[in-house]
Amino acid sequence: MAKKRIYVPKNKTNGEKKGDRKIWVENVKFLTTAEYHELQEAIRQYSRPELINRNLLLISIALNNGLRASDVVTLRVGHVKNKTQTRIIEQKTGKAKTLYWNNCLAEIINYLNELDFKDDNDWLFPGRQDGHFSVHGFYQMLQRIARKTGNEKLIAKLGTHSFRKTFGRQLYKDGVNIEIISQLFNHSSERNTRHYLGIEQEDLDKVVRNFKLE
């Protein structure tokens, strides 16, 4: 009997340990608009006062540009200060990507007004030591805040890929061609994008569900 193939995300070995759970990219789901707004309100209510604007900007940038967490936490002050767009090199793919700040301007202004930075090369989201805020720290913040809501569905769905998937799903829902979404994600194929967003399985299910031989 053939051994069942286990999905293992790139750069992961048998699931990445997050607290007392193993988190897989496959298990992270996109958020509904209501769930995203609930998370925003929870951040305002349960974050430490000095971290509210930082946490709101983290999720706003991640969602409105469809970014991986690794690309969010490595942004510099100069990427956003007095700019409406900027260009970065993605950490994972090494490919260039243009980011637009029109949907994050209020959060950027609020955050920069309270951020103690020396120059444009400083980390936008500094860590406790000399480096930047970590991806794991981002994930822990999201889970800690989500647990405060008591919404088990939100807790189970939420991860650092949630915002990237939400971005893609919303574009797809708005009628954006999957080819364009794939290019925005710098995916190697449209099929990868459909699988990543859960569209592939939904389409397969729809075909079988609606099939009837007349």
Coordinates of C-alpha atoms in Angstrom, one line a residue:
M1 CA 0.0 0.0 0.0
A2 CA 1.4 3.4 -1.0
K3 CA 2.4 5.6 1.8
K4 CA 0.2 8.7 2.1
R5 CA 2.0 11.8 1.0
I6 CA 2.2 14.5 3.7
Y7 CA 2.2 18.1 2.6
V8 CA 5.3 19.9 3.9
P9 CA 5.6 23.6 3.1
K10 CA 8.9 24.9 1.7
N11 CA 11.5 25.6 4.4
K12 CA 9.5 23.6 6.9
T13 CA 10.2 20.2 8.4
N14 CA 7.2 18.3 9.7
G15 CA 5.3 21.4 10.6
E16 CA 6.6 24.5 12.4
K17 CA 6.0 24.5 16.1
K18 CA 4.0 27.5 17.3
G19 CA 3.4 27.3 21.0
D20 CA 1.7 24.0 21.6
R21 CA 0.5 23.6 18.0
K22 CA 2.0 22.8 14.6
I23 CA 1.0 25.4 12.1
W24 CA 1.0 24.6 8.4
V25 CA 0.5 27.2 5.6
E26 CA -2.2 24.9 4.2
N27 CA -4.2 25.3 7.4
V28 CA -4.2 29.1 7.5
K29 CA -7.3 30.5 6.0
F30 CA -8.3 33.8 4.6
L31 CA -10.3 36.2 6.8
T32 CA -13.7 37.6 6.1
T33 CA -14.2 41.4 6.3
A34 CA -16.0 41.0 9.6
E35 CA -13.2 38.9 11.1
Y36 CA -10.5 41.4 10.0
H37 CA -12.5 44.3 11.6
E38 CA -12.9 42.2 14.7
L39 CA -9.1 41.7 14.8
Q40 CA -8.5 45.5 14.4
E41 CA -10.8 46.3 17.3
A42 CA -9.2 43.6 19.4
I43 CA -5.8 45.1 18.7
R44 CA -7.1 48.5 19.8
Q45 CA -8.6 47.0 23.0
Y46 CA -6.0 44.5 24.1
S47 CA -2.6 45.7 22.8
R48 CA -0.3 47.6 25.1
P49 CA -1.0 51.4 24.4
E50 CA 2.5 51.9 23.0
L51 CA 2.0 48.9 20.6
I52 CA -1.5 49.7 19.2
N53 CA -0.3 51.6 16.2
R54 CA 2.5 49.2 15.4
N55 CA 0.2 46.2 15.5
L56 CA -2.4 47.9 13.3
L57 CA 0.2 48.9 10.8
L58 CA 1.6 45.4 10.7
I59 CA -1.7 43.8 9.6
S60 CA -2.6 46.7 7.4
I61 CA 0.6 46.5 5.3
A62 CA 0.4 42.7 5.2
L63 CA -3.2 42.7 4.0
N64 CA -3.3 45.6 1.6
N65 CA -0.2 44.5 -0.2
G66 CA -0.6 40.8 0.1
L67 CA 2.8 40.5 1.7
R68 CA 4.5 37.6 3.5
A69 CA 5.3 38.3 7.1
S70 CA 9.0 38.1 6.3
D71 CA 8.7 41.0 3.9
V72 CA 6.6 43.1 6.4
V73 CA 8.9 42.8 9.4
T74 CA 12.0 43.7 7.3
L75 CA 10.7 47.0 6.0
R76 CA 12.8 50.1 6.7
V77 CA 11.6 53.5 7.7
G78 CA 12.7 54.9 4.4
H79 CA 10.3 52.5 2.6
V80 CA 7.3 54.3 3.9
K81 CA 8.2 57.8 5.1
N82 CA 6.9 60.5 2.8
K83 CA 6.1 57.9 0.1
T84 CA 3.0 56.6 -1.7
Q85 CA 4.8 53.6 -3.1
T86 CA 8.1 51.8 -2.8
R87 CA 10.0 48.8 -4.3
I88 CA 11.4 45.9 -2.4
I89 CA 13.0 42.6 -3.1
E90 CA 11.0 39.7 -1.7
Q91 CA 12.9 37.7 1.0
K92 CA 11.7 34.3 -0.3
T93 CA 11.7 34.7 -4.1
G94 CA 14.4 37.3 -4.6
K95 CA 12.0 39.0 -7.0
A96 CA 11.2 42.7 -7.1
K97 CA 7.7 43.9 -5.9
T98 CA 6.1 47.3 -5.8
L99 CA 4.2 48.2 -2.7
Y100 CA 1.5 50.9 -2.5
W101 CA 0.7 52.8 0.6
N102 CA -2.6 54.5 -0.3
N103 CA -4.5 52.0 1.8
C104 CA -2.1 52.3 4.8
L105 CA -1.4 56.1 4.9
A106 CA -3.3 56.8 8.1
E107 CA -1.7 53.9 9.9
I108 CA 1.8 54.9 8.6
I109 CA 1.4 58.5 9.8
N110 CA 0.1 57.5 13.2
Y111 CA 2.9 55.0 13.7
L112 CA 5.8 57.2 12.5
N113 CA 4.6 60.1 14.7
E114 CA 5.4 58.0 17.8
L115 CA 8.3 55.9 16.5
D116 CA 11.7 56.9 17.8
F117 CA 14.0 56.4 14.8
K118 CA 17.3 58.1 13.7
D119 CA 17.3 57.8 10.0
D120 CA 15.5 56.2 7.0
N121 CA 17.6 53.0 7.3
D122 CA 16.3 52.1 10.7
W123 CA 13.9 49.1 10.9
L124 CA 10.3 50.1 10.6
F125 CA 9.4 47.5 13.2
P126 CA 12.4 47.2 15.5
G127 CA 12.9 44.2 17.8
R128 CA 13.9 44.2 21.4
Q129 CA 17.6 44.1 20.5
D130 CA 19.3 45.5 17.4
G131 CA 17.3 43.5 14.8
H132 CA 13.8 43.8 13.4
F133 CA 10.6 42.4 14.9
S134 CA 10.5 38.7 14.1
V135 CA 8.0 36.7 12.1
H136 CA 7.4 34.5 15.1
G137 CA 6.8 37.6 17.2
F138 CA 4.3 38.7 14.6
Y139 CA 2.5 35.4 14.9
Q140 CA 2.5 35.3 18.7
M141 CA 1.0 38.8 18.7
L142 CA -1.8 37.8 16.4
Q143 CA -2.6 34.7 18.4
R144 CA -2.5 36.5 21.7
I145 CA -4.8 39.2 20.5
A146 CA -7.1 36.7 18.8
R147 CA -7.5 34.6 22.0
K148 CA -8.7 37.7 23.8
T149 CA -11.7 37.8 21.5
G150 CA -12.9 34.3 22.5
N151 CA -13.7 33.7 18.8
E152 CA -12.4 30.1 18.3
K153 CA -13.0 30.3 14.5
L154 CA -10.8 33.4 14.2
I155 CA -8.1 31.9 16.4
A156 CA -8.0 28.7 14.3
K157 CA -7.8 30.6 11.0
L158 CA -5.3 33.2 12.0
G159 CA -1.7 33.1 11.0
T160 CA 0.9 35.3 9.3
H161 CA -0.3 34.1 5.9
S162 CA -4.0 35.0 6.6
F163 CA -3.6 38.5 5.3
R164 CA -1.8 37.5 2.1
K165 CA -4.6 34.9 1.4
T166 CA -7.3 37.5 2.3
F167 CA -5.7 39.9 -0.2
G168 CA -5.7 37.3 -3.0
R169 CA -9.2 36.0 -2.2
Q170 CA -10.7 39.5 -2.2
L171 CA -9.1 40.2 -5.6
Y172 CA -10.5 37.0 -7.0
K173 CA -13.9 37.8 -5.6
D174 CA -13.7 41.2 -7.2
G175 CA -13.2 39.6 -10.6
V176 CA -9.4 40.1 -11.0
N177 CA -8.0 37.5 -13.4
I178 CA -6.1 34.7 -11.6
E179 CA -3.1 35.3 -13.9
I180 CA -2.7 38.8 -12.5
I181 CA -3.1 37.6 -9.0
S182 CA -0.4 35.0 -9.7
Q183 CA 1.9 37.7 -11.0
L184 CA 1.3 39.8 -7.9
F185 CA 2.2 36.9 -5.7
N186 CA 5.3 36.1 -7.8
H187 CA 4.0 32.5 -8.0
S188 CA 5.6 30.1 -10.6
S189 CA 2.2 29.1 -12.0
E190 CA -1.5 30.0 -11.9
R191 CA -2.2 26.5 -10.5
N192 CA 0.0 27.3 -7.5
T193 CA -2.0 30.4 -6.9
R194 CA -5.3 28.6 -7.1
H195 CA -4.1 26.0 -4.7
Y196 CA -2.7 28.5 -2.3
L197 CA -6.0 30.4 -2.2
G198 CA -8.1 27.3 -1.9
I199 CA -9.8 28.0 -5.2
E200 CA -8.6 24.9 -6.9
Q201 CA -10.4 22.5 -4.5
E202 CA -13.5 24.7 -4.5
D203 CA -13.8 24.5 -8.2
L204 CA -13.3 20.7 -8.2
D205 CA -15.9 20.3 -5.5
K206 CA -18.3 22.5 -7.5
V207 CA -17.9 20.4 -10.6
V208 CA -18.6 17.1 -8.8
R209 CA -21.4 18.6 -6.6
N210 CA -23.3 19.9 -9.7
F211 CA -22.8 16.8 -11.9
K212 CA -25.8 14.8 -12.9
L213 CA -26.0 12.5 -15.9
E214 CA -29.2 13.3 -17.7

